[in-house]
Phi, psi and omega in degrees: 000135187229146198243127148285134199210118178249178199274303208209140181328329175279303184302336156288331190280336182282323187276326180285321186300342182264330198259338174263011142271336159329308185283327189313296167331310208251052136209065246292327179271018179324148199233121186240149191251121206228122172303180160240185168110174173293333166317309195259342181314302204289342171272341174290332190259023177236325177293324220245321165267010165269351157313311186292013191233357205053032186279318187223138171244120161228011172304338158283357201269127169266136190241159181230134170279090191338316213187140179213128135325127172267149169110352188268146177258134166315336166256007133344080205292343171275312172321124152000301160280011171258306166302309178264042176267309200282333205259321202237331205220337154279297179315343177274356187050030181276120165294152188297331185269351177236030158264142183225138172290176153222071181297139171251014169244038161341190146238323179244072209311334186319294198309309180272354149325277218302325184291303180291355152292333173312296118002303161294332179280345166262007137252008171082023154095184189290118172283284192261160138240088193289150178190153171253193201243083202299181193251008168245023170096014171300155173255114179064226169221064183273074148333129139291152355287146181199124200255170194286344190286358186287142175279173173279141177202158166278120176241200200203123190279164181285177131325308177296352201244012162273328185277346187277332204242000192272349197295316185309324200262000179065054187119128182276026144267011170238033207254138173273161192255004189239175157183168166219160239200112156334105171308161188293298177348315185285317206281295200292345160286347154336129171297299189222129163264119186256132196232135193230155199210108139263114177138138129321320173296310168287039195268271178019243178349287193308323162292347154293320181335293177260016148213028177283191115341133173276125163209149182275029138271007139243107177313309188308292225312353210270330165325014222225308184282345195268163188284319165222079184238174190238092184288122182245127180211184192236150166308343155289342168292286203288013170241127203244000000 
């Protein structure tokens, strides 16, 4: 595990946005798994302007969808795909055709989990992985306790990730109380995990993460296990 530690949030979202067009270079078809939350906004919105500068082509690149509310339809402006239409995958010029859903307005959520591990698995598993950092140590939203073998499922959010998520929904009696959710299996098998961490508010977690126990009442410690990741964070995360 290798740690980057920036002065301040732009300058961690600019070092991460350089390490994912680094990989982007050198695999232009990369199969990427992309967080949603406030974390990844400022590398994303850094991705988008090295696009716009012609610095970076990531318009071949297949994205997998981390994570969906249930009961949200994709055109849904609160849904989880909906953001990472507007954030991630419109600004990248990535066709539409090299998306894979992770619907949460299923009819059988069981069936369509298993049909998109399928789908990651016929594409040769997870290249990139973006990812934040929940404030209880969630991966998507792999809820504690969660071990690395749990699959994509339909869970049920904790308390922490309804106070966390009421600010998106404008009150957490309006927070949904399910989702489904990229399993730790998809997320910890990844070729390279870029992990973006900001905020004082995550100093806690993140240092459980990285030096805590693995146990799946932080789902993050297992990253500690995983093959190649890169925790990137602002000082206010990292100083423990």
């Amino acid at each position: 595990m290798r740690v980057i530690v920036a002065s301040n949030y732009d300058e961690m979202s600019e070092q991460a946005a350089a390490l994912f067009a680094e990989l982007v270079a050198e695999n232009p078809t990369a199969t990427v798994l992309p967080a949603t939350g406030n974390t990844p906004m400022g590398m994303y919105r850094a991705l988008a302007q090295r696009a716009g500068r012609g610095e970076l082509d990531a318009s071949r690149l297949r994205v997998f969808q981390l994570d969906e509310y249930c009961g949200l339809g994709q055109d849904d402006y609160r849904s989880l795909f909906g953001w990472t239409q507007r954030s991630f995958i419109e600004p990248l010029g990535i066709s539409a055709a090299n998306v894979t859903r992770l619907p949460g307005d299923a009819a059988n959520p069981e069936a369509a989990c298993a049909s998109y591990e399928q789908k990651v698995i016929e594409s040769g598993g997870i290249d990139i992985a973006i990812l934040g950092l929940g404030p209880n140590g969630h991966l998507g939203f792999n809820e504690p306790p969660s071990d690395r073998s749990d699959p994509t499922r339909l869970i049920s959010l904790t308390p922490e990730s309804i106070v966390s998520n009421g600010p998106y929904w404008g009150g957490e009696d309006r927070v949904p109380r399910q989702a489904v959710t990229a399993g730790m299996t998809v997320i910890l098998a990844a070729k390279t995990i870029l992990l973006v961490v900001s905020g004082k508010s995550k100093r806690s977690i993140l240092k459980e993460t990285l030096q805590g126990p693995t146990t799946p009442n932080v789902p993050s410690s297992f990253l500690q296990q995983a093959a190649n990741v890169t925790v990137l964070a602002d000082q206010d995360a990292y100083r423990f």
